[in-house]
Amino acid sequence: MSDIDSIKNSIIEQINSADNAKTLDDVRVAALGKKGQITELLKTLGSMPLEERIAFGKQINVVKAELEAKIAEKKQALEIQLLNEKLKKEVVDVTLPCRPEIQGRLHPVSKVYEEIVAIFAQMGFEVAEGPDIEDQFHNFNALNMPPNHPARQMQDTFYINNDVNNAFDMDSAYVVRTHTSGVQIRTMEKKQPPIRIIAPGRTYRSDYDATHTPMFHQVEGLVIDKKTTMADLKGCLYDFMKAFFEVDELPIRFRPSYFPFTEPSAEVDIGCLKTKTDLIIGAGTDWLEVLGCGMVHPNVLRAGGIDPDEYQGFAFGAGIDRLAMLKYGIPDLRTFFESDVRWIKNYGFTPLDFSAMTSGLSNNGGLAR
């Protein structure tokens, strides 16, 4: 018995004196490994009488459990000590200014977002926001999209189950919003005309290629008044396009189109010149589609609680990411989300490069690459 106690005390002393993980593991192997001291004692049980074997085996198992607990405790203490030493060495003084070579950059989407807000703020628009997770009424029904509408198909829309029994129910399911149009409905529900808002934000659709991503950014506009006309819509978008692309002579055309939430509807094209290597926004022989628009459908006004016999309005929508690609010559939409430092260094903007109508929106000299 005294031999076991002396062995245990010796091993505990070695455990306490271990100053790193490797030394501690060497002590563990020497004590509890296949050829360790405790293991060798267990091997002697077979040659003992039954009563002595039971008593001796019980004693060895108690010592073994105690040593294992001591080793685990010491290991945890060494890990905490190592972590504290590492934190001391890696401490960063956050009060120091960052070095110029690692200065952060403003993402092109954030820059274009600021530019759009600056332009429409000067026109008297307010910025409205809404939830990313929408119910189907605000995302589809109120926008004149019946249950069988193609835009509601599951291969295009991310649905979220809302059934307590985990049985998917299409009627009660929520959606990750496919556009920011739901913000228009929520604004109409809360506010009486006149209404003049833009609704920028993230939107989500099941698509992924060079010009589409599952998550992208969109801005929509809504104007409702008693005397709003298609001419007001055209003038608003014409002024926006000239200010955004910073091109004085910008050809713009409106092509008839179809959207369930507007009638009449149109798609807006801007003039450009396409070559093998460049896309120049402005006078040219080519056209490029940039956004959709139209007069708000009477059914949408009714869904928002507004009388279409008394009020009318117009709405428009554009992809912020696409506008950034066109203005700043970015060829692939997927690179927007890859967190490549080299990419943001090339296409990003300095943090103090504010967007304002008085000082100029950007530093691209009025030429979209």
C-alpha positions as a Markdown table, in Angstrom:
| # | Residue | x | y | z |
|---|---|---|---|---|
| 1 | Met | 0.0 | 0.0 | 0.0 |
| 2 | Ser | 2.8 | 2.3 | 0.9 |
| 3 | Asp | 4.4 | 1.6 | -2.5 |
| 4 | Ile | 1.2 | 2.7 | -4.3 |
| 5 | Asp | 1.0 | 5.9 | -2.2 |
| 6 | Ser | 4.6 | 6.8 | -2.9 |
| 7 | Ile | 4.1 | 6.2 | -6.6 |
| 8 | Lys | 1.0 | 8.4 | -6.6 |
| 9 | Asn | 2.7 | 11.2 | -4.8 |
| 10 | Ser | 5.7 | 11.1 | -7.1 |
| 11 | Ile | 3.4 | 11.3 | -10.2 |
| 12 | Ile | 1.4 | 14.1 | -8.7 |
| 13 | Glu | 4.6 | 16.0 | -8.0 |
| 14 | Gln | 5.6 | 15.6 | -11.7 |
| 15 | Ile | 2.2 | 16.7 | -12.8 |
| 16 | Asn | 2.4 | 19.9 | -10.7 |
| 17 | Ser | 5.9 | 20.7 | -12.0 |
| 18 | Ala | 5.0 | 20.3 | -15.7 |
| 19 | Asp | 5.3 | 23.7 | -17.4 |
| 20 | Asn | 4.0 | 22.8 | -20.8 |
| 21 | Ala | 1.6 | 20.4 | -22.6 |
| 22 | Lys | 4.4 | 18.1 | -23.9 |
| 23 | Thr | 5.9 | 17.6 | -20.5 |
| 24 | Leu | 2.5 | 16.9 | -19.0 |
| 25 | Asp | 1.7 | 14.3 | -21.7 |
| 26 | Asp | 5.1 | 12.6 | -21.1 |
| 27 | Val | 4.1 | 12.3 | -17.4 |
| 28 | Arg | 0.7 | 10.9 | -18.4 |
| 29 | Val | 2.3 | 8.2 | -20.7 |
| 30 | Ala | 4.9 | 7.3 | -18.0 |
| 31 | Ala | 2.1 | 6.8 | -15.5 |
| 32 | Leu | -1.0 | 5.6 | -17.4 |
| 33 | Gly | 0.4 | 4.5 | -20.8 |
| 34 | Lys | 0.6 | 0.8 | -21.9 |
| 35 | Lys | 3.9 | 0.5 | -20.1 |
| 36 | Gly | 3.2 | 3.1 | -17.4 |
| 37 | Gln | 3.7 | 2.6 | -13.6 |
| 38 | Ile | 0.0 | 2.2 | -12.8 |
| 39 | Thr | -0.6 | 0.0 | -15.8 |
| 40 | Glu | 2.3 | -2.3 | -14.7 |
| 41 | Leu | 0.7 | -2.6 | -11.2 |
| 42 | Leu | -2.6 | -3.6 | -12.8 |
| 43 | Lys | -0.8 | -6.4 | -14.6 |
| 44 | Thr | 0.2 | -8.0 | -11.2 |
| 45 | Leu | -3.4 | -8.6 | -10.2 |
| 46 | Gly | -3.6 | -11.9 | -12.0 |
| 47 | Ser | -1.0 | -13.6 | -9.7 |
| 48 | Met | -2.7 | -12.5 | -6.4 |
| 49 | Pro | -5.3 | -14.4 | -4.3 |
| 50 | Leu | -8.9 | -13.4 | -4.9 |
| 51 | Glu | -9.5 | -11.3 | -1.8 |
| 52 | Glu | -6.1 | -9.5 | -2.1 |
| 53 | Arg | -6.8 | -9.0 | -5.8 |
| 54 | Ile | -10.1 | -7.3 | -5.1 |
| 55 | Ala | -8.7 | -4.9 | -2.5 |
| 56 | Phe | -5.6 | -4.1 | -4.4 |
| 57 | Gly | -7.5 | -3.6 | -7.7 |
| 58 | Lys | -9.9 | -1.2 | -6.0 |
| 59 | Gln | -7.0 | 0.8 | -4.6 |
| 60 | Ile | -5.2 | 1.0 | -7.9 |
| 61 | Asn | -8.4 | 2.2 | -9.7 |
| 62 | Val | -8.9 | 4.9 | -7.1 |
| 63 | Val | -5.3 | 6.1 | -7.6 |
| 64 | Lys | -5.7 | 6.0 | -11.4 |
| 65 | Ala | -8.9 | 8.0 | -11.3 |
| 66 | Glu | -7.3 | 10.6 | -9.1 |
| 67 | Leu | -4.3 | 10.9 | -11.4 |
| 68 | Glu | -6.5 | 11.3 | -14.5 |
| 69 | Ala | -8.4 | 14.1 | -12.7 |
| 70 | Lys | -5.1 | 15.8 | -11.8 |
| 71 | Ile | -3.8 | 15.6 | -15.3 |
| 72 | Ala | -7.0 | 17.0 | -16.8 |
| 73 | Glu | -7.0 | 19.9 | -14.3 |
| 74 | Lys | -3.3 | 20.7 | -15.0 |
| 75 | Lys | -4.0 | 20.5 | -18.8 |
| 76 | Gln | -6.8 | 23.0 | -18.5 |
| 77 | Ala | -4.6 | 25.4 | -16.4 |
| 78 | Leu | -1.8 | 25.2 | -19.0 |
| 79 | Glu | -4.2 | 26.0 | -21.8 |
| 80 | Ile | -5.5 | 29.0 | -20.0 |
| 81 | Gln | -1.9 | 30.2 | -19.2 |
| 82 | Leu | -1.0 | 29.7 | -22.9 |
| 83 | Leu | -4.0 | 31.7 | -24.1 |
| 84 | Asn | -3.3 | 34.5 | -21.7 |
| 85 | Glu | 0.3 | 34.7 | -22.9 |
| 86 | Lys | -0.9 | 34.8 | -26.5 |
| 87 | Leu | -3.4 | 37.5 | -25.8 |
| 88 | Lys | -0.7 | 39.7 | -24.1 |
| 89 | Lys | 1.5 | 39.4 | -27.2 |
| 90 | Glu | -1.3 | 40.1 | -29.7 |
| 91 | Val | -2.8 | 43.1 | -27.9 |
| 92 | Val | -3.8 | 45.9 | -30.2 |
| 93 | Asp | -4.0 | 49.6 | -29.3 |
| 94 | Val | -7.3 | 50.6 | -30.9 |
| 95 | Thr | -6.6 | 54.2 | -30.2 |
| 96 | Leu | -3.8 | 54.2 | -32.8 |
| 97 | Pro | -4.7 | 55.4 | -36.3 |
| 98 | Cys | -4.6 | 52.6 | -39.0 |
| 99 | Arg | -1.7 | 52.6 | -41.4 |
| 100 | Pro | -2.4 | 54.0 | -44.9 |
| 101 | Glu | -1.6 | 50.7 | -46.5 |
| 102 | Ile | -4.3 | 48.8 | -44.6 |
| 103 | Gln | -6.9 | 51.5 | -44.6 |
| 104 | Gly | -10.4 | 50.2 | -45.0 |
| 105 | Arg | -12.4 | 50.9 | -48.2 |
| 106 | Leu | -16.1 | 51.7 | -48.8 |
| 107 | His | -17.8 | 49.0 | -50.8 |
| 108 | Pro | -19.1 | 50.1 | -54.2 |
| 109 | Val | -22.7 | 49.0 | -53.2 |
| 110 | Ser | -22.5 | 51.3 | -50.1 |
| 111 | Lys | -21.1 | 54.1 | -52.3 |
| 112 | Val | -23.9 | 53.8 | -54.8 |
| 113 | Tyr | -26.5 | 53.5 | -52.0 |
| 114 | Glu | -25.3 | 56.9 | -50.7 |
| 115 | Glu | -25.4 | 58.4 | -54.2 |
| 116 | Ile | -29.0 | 57.2 | -54.8 |
| 117 | Val | -30.1 | 58.6 | -51.4 |
| 118 | Ala | -28.4 | 61.9 | -52.0 |
| 119 | Ile | -30.1 | 62.3 | -55.4 |
| 120 | Phe | -33.6 | 61.5 | -54.3 |
| 121 | Ala | -33.3 | 63.4 | -51.0 |
| 122 | Gln | -32.7 | 66.5 | -53.1 |
| 123 | Met | -36.0 | 65.7 | -54.9 |
| 124 | Gly | -37.8 | 65.5 | -51.6 |
| 125 | Phe | -38.0 | 61.7 | -51.2 |
| 126 | Glu | -37.8 | 60.0 | -47.8 |
| 127 | Val | -36.0 | 56.7 | -47.1 |
| 128 | Ala | -38.4 | 53.9 | -45.9 |
| 129 | Glu | -37.4 | 50.5 | -44.6 |
| 130 | Gly | -39.1 | 47.2 | -43.9 |
| 131 | Pro | -38.4 | 43.6 | -42.7 |
| 132 | Asp | -36.4 | 41.2 | -44.7 |
| 133 | Ile | -38.7 | 38.4 | -43.7 |
| 134 | Glu | -42.1 | 39.1 | -45.2 |
| 135 | Asp | -45.6 | 37.6 | -45.2 |
| 136 | Gln | -47.0 | 36.7 | -48.5 |
| 137 | Phe | -49.6 | 39.4 | -48.4 |
| 138 | His | -47.1 | 42.2 | -48.4 |
| 139 | Asn | -44.6 | 40.4 | -50.7 |
| 140 | Phe | -47.1 | 39.1 | -53.3 |
| 141 | Asn | -50.9 | 39.4 | -52.7 |
| 142 | Ala | -51.0 | 43.2 | -52.2 |
| 143 | Leu | -48.9 | 43.6 | -55.3 |
| 144 | Asn | -51.4 | 42.1 | -57.5 |
| 145 | Met | -49.7 | 38.7 | -57.7 |
| 146 | Pro | -52.3 | 35.9 | -57.3 |
| 147 | Pro | -51.3 | 32.5 | -55.8 |
| 148 | Asn | -50.6 | 30.9 | -59.2 |
| 149 | His | -48.3 | 33.8 | -60.4 |
| 150 | Pro | -44.9 | 32.5 | -61.8 |
| 151 | Ala | -42.9 | 34.8 | -59.4 |
| 152 | Arg | -44.2 | 32.9 | -56.4 |
| 153 | Gln | -42.8 | 29.5 | -57.6 |
| 154 | Met | -40.5 | 27.8 | -55.1 |
| 155 | Gln | -37.6 | 27.6 | -57.6 |
| 156 | Asp | -37.4 | 31.4 | -57.6 |
| 157 | Thr | -38.4 | 32.3 | -54.0 |
| 158 | Phe | -37.0 | 31.3 | -50.6 |
| 159 | Tyr | -39.9 | 30.2 | -48.4 |
| 160 | Ile | -39.8 | 29.8 | -44.6 |
| 161 | Asn | -42.0 | 27.3 | -43.0 |
| 162 | Asn | -44.5 | 28.7 | -40.4 |
| 163 | Asp | -46.3 | 25.5 | -39.5 |
| 164 | Val | -45.9 | 24.4 | -35.8 |
| 165 | Asn | -46.0 | 20.7 | -36.8 |
| 166 | Asn | -43.1 | 21.2 | -39.3 |
| 167 | Ala | -45.4 | 20.2 | -42.2 |
| 168 | Phe | -44.7 | 22.8 | -45.0 |
| 169 | Asp | -47.8 | 24.9 | -45.8 |
| 170 | Met | -47.5 | 27.1 | -48.8 |
| 171 | Asp | -50.4 | 29.4 | -47.7 |
| 172 | Ser | -49.0 | 30.2 | -44.2 |
| 173 | Ala | -45.3 | 30.2 | -45.1 |
| 174 | Tyr | -43.2 | 33.4 | -44.9 |
| 175 | Val | -40.8 | 34.5 | -47.6 |
| 176 | Val | -37.4 | 36.1 | -47.6 |
| 177 | Arg | -38.5 | 39.1 | -49.6 |
| 178 | Thr | -37.9 | 39.0 | -53.3 |
| 179 | His | -38.1 | 42.8 | -53.7 |
| 180 | Thr | -38.5 | 45.8 | -51.5 |
| 181 | Ser | -42.1 | 46.5 | -52.9 |
| 182 | Gly | -43.5 | 45.3 | -49.6 |
| 183 | Val | -42.1 | 48.5 | -48.0 |
| 184 | Gln | -44.4 | 50.4 | -50.4 |
| 185 | Ile | -47.5 | 48.6 | -49.1 |
| 186 | Arg | -46.4 | 49.1 | -45.5 |
| 187 | Thr | -45.9 | 52.8 | -46.2 |
| 188 | Met | -49.3 | 53.1 | -47.7 |
| 189 | Glu | -50.9 | 51.4 | -44.7 |
| 190 | Lys | -49.2 | 53.7 | -42.2 |
| 191 | Lys | -49.2 | 57.0 | -44.1 |
| 192 | Gln | -51.8 | 59.0 | -46.0 |
| 193 | Pro | -50.9 | 60.7 | -49.4 |
| 194 | Pro | -49.0 | 62.6 | -50.5 |
| 195 | Ile | -46.3 | 60.0 | -50.4 |
| 196 | Arg | -42.8 | 60.3 | -51.8 |
| 197 | Ile | -40.4 | 57.6 | -50.7 |
| 198 | Ile | -37.5 | 55.3 | -51.8 |
| 199 | Ala | -37.1 | 51.9 | -50.3 |
| 200 | Pro | -33.5 | 50.6 | -50.6 |
| 201 | Gly | -32.4 | 47.3 | -49.1 |
| 202 | Arg | -31.4 | 43.7 | -49.5 |
| 203 | Thr | -33.6 | 41.3 | -51.5 |
| 204 | Tyr | -33.3 | 37.5 | -52.1 |
| 205 | Arg | -34.0 | 35.2 | -55.0 |
| 206 | Ser | -32.9 | 31.7 | -56.0 |
| 207 | Asp | -30.4 | 32.6 | -58.8 |
| 208 | Tyr | -26.6 | 32.7 | -59.2 |
| 209 | Asp | -24.5 | 33.6 | -62.2 |
| 210 | Ala | -22.3 | 36.5 | -63.4 |
| 211 | Thr | -25.2 | 39.0 | -63.2 |
| 212 | His | -27.4 | 37.4 | -60.5 |
| 213 | Thr | -26.8 | 36.4 | -56.8 |
| 214 | Pro | -29.0 | 34.9 | -54.2 |
| 215 | Met | -28.8 | 38.1 | -52.2 |
| 216 | Phe | -28.7 | 41.5 | -53.9 |
| 217 | His | -29.6 | 45.1 | -53.3 |
| 218 | Gln | -32.5 | 46.9 | -54.7 |
| 219 | Val | -34.0 | 50.4 | -54.5 |
| 220 | Glu | -37.7 | 51.2 | -55.3 |
| 221 | Gly | -39.5 | 54.5 | -55.4 |
| 222 | Leu | -43.1 | 55.4 | -54.8 |
| 223 | Val | -44.9 | 58.6 | -55.4 |
| 224 | Ile | -48.7 | 59.0 | -54.7 |
| 225 | Asp | -50.7 | 62.2 | -55.1 |
| 226 | Lys | -53.9 | 63.4 | -56.6 |
| 227 | Lys | -52.3 | 64.7 | -59.8 |
| 228 | Thr | -49.3 | 62.4 | -60.4 |
| 229 | Thr | -48.9 | 61.4 | -64.1 |
| 230 | Met | -46.6 | 59.3 | -66.3 |
| 231 | Ala | -45.0 | 62.6 | -67.3 |
| 232 | Asp | -43.9 | 63.1 | -63.7 |
| 233 | Leu | -42.5 | 59.6 | -63.6 |
| 234 | Lys | -40.4 | 60.2 | -66.8 |
| 235 | Gly | -39.1 | 63.5 | -65.6 |
| 236 | Cys | -38.1 | 62.1 | -62.2 |
| 237 | Leu | -36.2 | 59.2 | -63.7 |
| 238 | Tyr | -34.6 | 61.4 | -66.4 |
| 239 | Asp | -33.2 | 63.7 | -63.7 |
| 240 | Phe | -32.1 | 60.7 | -61.6 |
| 241 | Met | -30.2 | 59.1 | -64.5 |
| 242 | Lys | -28.4 | 62.2 | -65.5 |
| 243 | Ala | -27.4 | 62.9 | -61.9 |
| 244 | Phe | -26.4 | 59.4 | -61.1 |
| 245 | Phe | -24.2 | 58.7 | -64.2 |
| 246 | Glu | -23.0 | 62.3 | -64.2 |
| 247 | Val | -23.6 | 62.6 | -67.9 |
| 248 | Asp | -25.2 | 65.8 | -69.2 |
| 249 | Glu | -26.4 | 64.4 | -72.5 |
| 250 | Leu | -27.9 | 61.0 | -71.7 |
| 251 | Pro | -30.3 | 59.5 | -74.1 |
| 252 | Ile | -33.2 | 57.7 | -72.3 |
| 253 | Arg | -36.1 | 55.7 | -73.7 |
| 254 | Phe | -39.1 | 54.1 | -72.2 |
| 255 | Arg | -40.2 | 50.8 | -73.7 |
| 256 | Pro | -43.7 | 49.4 | -72.9 |
| 257 | Ser | -43.5 | 46.4 | -70.6 |
| 258 | Tyr | -45.6 | 44.4 | -68.1 |
| 259 | Phe | -45.4 | 44.3 | -64.3 |
| 260 | Pro | -48.4 | 43.1 | -62.2 |
| 261 | Phe | -48.2 | 46.0 | -59.8 |
| 262 | Thr | -48.1 | 48.8 | -62.4 |
| 263 | Glu | -50.3 | 49.8 | -65.4 |
| 264 | Pro | -49.1 | 51.1 | -67.7 |
| 265 | Ser | -45.6 | 49.7 | -67.2 |
| 266 | Ala | -42.3 | 50.5 | -68.9 |
| 267 | Glu | -38.6 | 49.5 | -68.9 |
| 268 | Val | -36.1 | 52.3 | -69.0 |
| 269 | Asp | -33.0 | 52.1 | -71.3 |
| 270 | Ile | -30.1 | 54.5 | -71.4 |
| 271 | Gly | -27.8 | 55.2 | -74.4 |
| 272 | Cys | -24.3 | 53.8 | -74.4 |
| 273 | Leu | -21.5 | 52.7 | -76.6 |
| 274 | Lys | -20.3 | 49.1 | -76.3 |
| 275 | Thr | -16.9 | 48.0 | -77.5 |
| 276 | Lys | -15.0 | 44.8 | -77.0 |
| 277 | Thr | -13.3 | 46.2 | -73.9 |
| 278 | Asp | -15.4 | 49.1 | -72.7 |
| 279 | Leu | -19.0 | 50.3 | -72.0 |
| 280 | Ile | -19.3 | 54.1 | -72.2 |
| 281 | Ile | -22.5 | 55.6 | -70.8 |
| 282 | Gly | -23.9 | 58.4 | -72.9 |
| 283 | Ala | -24.4 | 59.1 | -76.6 |
| 284 | Gly | -23.8 | 56.0 | -78.7 |
| 285 | Thr | -25.4 | 53.5 | -81.0 |
| 286 | Asp | -26.5 | 51.0 | -78.3 |
| 287 | Trp | -29.1 | 50.8 | -75.5 |
| 288 | Leu | -28.9 | 49.3 | -72.0 |
| 289 | Glu | -31.8 | 48.4 | -69.8 |
| 290 | Val | -31.4 | 49.8 | -66.3 |
| 291 | Leu | -34.8 | 49.7 | -64.4 |
| 292 | Gly | -38.5 | 49.1 | -64.5 |
| 293 | Cys | -41.3 | 51.5 | -63.7 |
| 294 | Gly | -45.0 | 52.4 | -64.2 |
| 295 | Met | -48.1 | 53.9 | -62.8 |
| 296 | Val | -49.3 | 52.1 | -59.6 |
| 297 | His | -52.0 | 49.6 | -60.3 |
| 298 | Pro | -55.4 | 50.5 | -58.7 |
| 299 | Asn | -55.5 | 47.0 | -57.0 |
| 300 | Val | -52.2 | 47.9 | -55.3 |
| 301 | Leu | -53.5 | 51.2 | -54.1 |
| 302 | Arg | -56.6 | 49.4 | -52.7 |
| 303 | Ala | -54.5 | 46.8 | -50.9 |
| 304 | Gly | -52.6 | 49.7 | -49.3 |
| 305 | Gly | -55.8 | 51.3 | -48.1 |
| 306 | Ile | -55.7 | 54.2 | -50.6 |
| 307 | Asp | -58.7 | 55.1 | -52.8 |
| 308 | Pro | -57.6 | 54.8 | -56.5 |
| 309 | Asp | -60.5 | 57.0 | -57.6 |
| 310 | Glu | -59.0 | 59.9 | -55.6 |
| 311 | Tyr | -55.3 | 59.2 | -55.8 |
| 312 | Gln | -52.8 | 57.9 | -58.4 |
| 313 | Gly | -49.1 | 57.4 | -58.3 |
| 314 | Phe | -46.0 | 55.9 | -59.9 |
| 315 | Ala | -43.4 | 53.4 | -58.8 |
| 316 | Phe | -39.9 | 52.3 | -60.1 |
| 317 | Gly | -37.3 | 49.8 | -59.1 |
| 318 | Ala | -33.6 | 49.2 | -59.9 |
| 319 | Gly | -30.8 | 46.9 | -58.8 |
| 320 | Ile | -28.2 | 48.8 | -56.8 |
| 321 | Asp | -25.5 | 46.2 | -57.5 |
| 322 | Arg | -26.3 | 46.5 | -61.3 |
| 323 | Leu | -26.0 | 50.3 | -61.2 |
| 324 | Ala | -22.7 | 49.9 | -59.4 |
| 325 | Met | -21.4 | 47.5 | -62.1 |
| 326 | Leu | -22.5 | 49.9 | -64.9 |
| 327 | Lys | -21.1 | 53.1 | -63.3 |
| 328 | Tyr | -17.8 | 51.7 | -62.0 |
| 329 | Gly | -17.0 | 49.1 | -64.7 |
| 330 | Ile | -17.3 | 46.0 | -62.5 |
| 331 | Pro | -17.7 | 42.9 | -64.8 |
| 332 | Asp | -18.9 | 40.2 | -62.5 |
| 333 | Leu | -21.6 | 40.6 | -59.8 |
| 334 | Arg | -20.3 | 37.6 | -57.8 |
| 335 | Thr | -17.1 | 39.4 | -56.9 |
| 336 | Phe | -19.2 | 41.8 | -54.8 |
| 337 | Phe | -19.5 | 39.1 | -52.1 |
| 338 | Glu | -16.1 | 37.3 | -52.2 |
| 339 | Ser | -14.4 | 39.5 | -49.6 |
| 340 | Asp | -11.2 | 39.8 | -51.7 |
| 341 | Val | -9.0 | 42.6 | -50.3 |
| 342 | Arg | -7.4 | 43.2 | -53.7 |
| 343 | Trp | -10.9 | 43.7 | -55.2 |
| 344 | Ile | -12.0 | 46.2 | -52.6 |
| 345 | Lys | -8.7 | 48.0 | -52.9 |
| 346 | Asn | -9.3 | 48.4 | -56.7 |
| 347 | Tyr | -13.0 | 49.2 | -56.7 |
| 348 | Gly | -13.6 | 50.6 | -53.2 |
| 349 | Phe | -13.7 | 54.2 | -52.1 |
| 350 | Thr | -11.9 | 56.0 | -49.2 |
| 351 | Pro | -14.0 | 56.3 | -46.1 |
| 352 | Leu | -14.2 | 60.1 | -46.4 |
| 353 | Asp | -15.4 | 60.0 | -50.0 |
| 354 | Phe | -18.9 | 61.3 | -49.1 |
| 355 | Ser | -21.7 | 61.4 | -51.8 |
| 356 | Ala | -23.4 | 64.7 | -52.0 |
| 357 | Met | -25.1 | 66.7 | -54.8 |
| 358 | Thr | -23.2 | 69.8 | -53.9 |
| 359 | Ser | -19.7 | 68.4 | -54.0 |
| 360 | Gly | -20.2 | 65.7 | -56.7 |
| 361 | Leu | -21.3 | 62.2 | -56.4 |
| 362 | Ser | -18.1 | 60.4 | -57.4 |
| 363 | Asn | -14.6 | 60.9 | -58.5 |
| 364 | Asn | -15.0 | 59.1 | -61.9 |
| 365 | Gly | -14.9 | 62.4 | -63.9 |
| 366 | Gly | -18.4 | 61.9 | -65.3 |
| 367 | Leu | -17.5 | 58.8 | -67.3 |
| 368 | Ala | -18.9 | 55.4 | -66.5 |
| 369 | Arg | -16.4 | 52.7 | -67.4 |
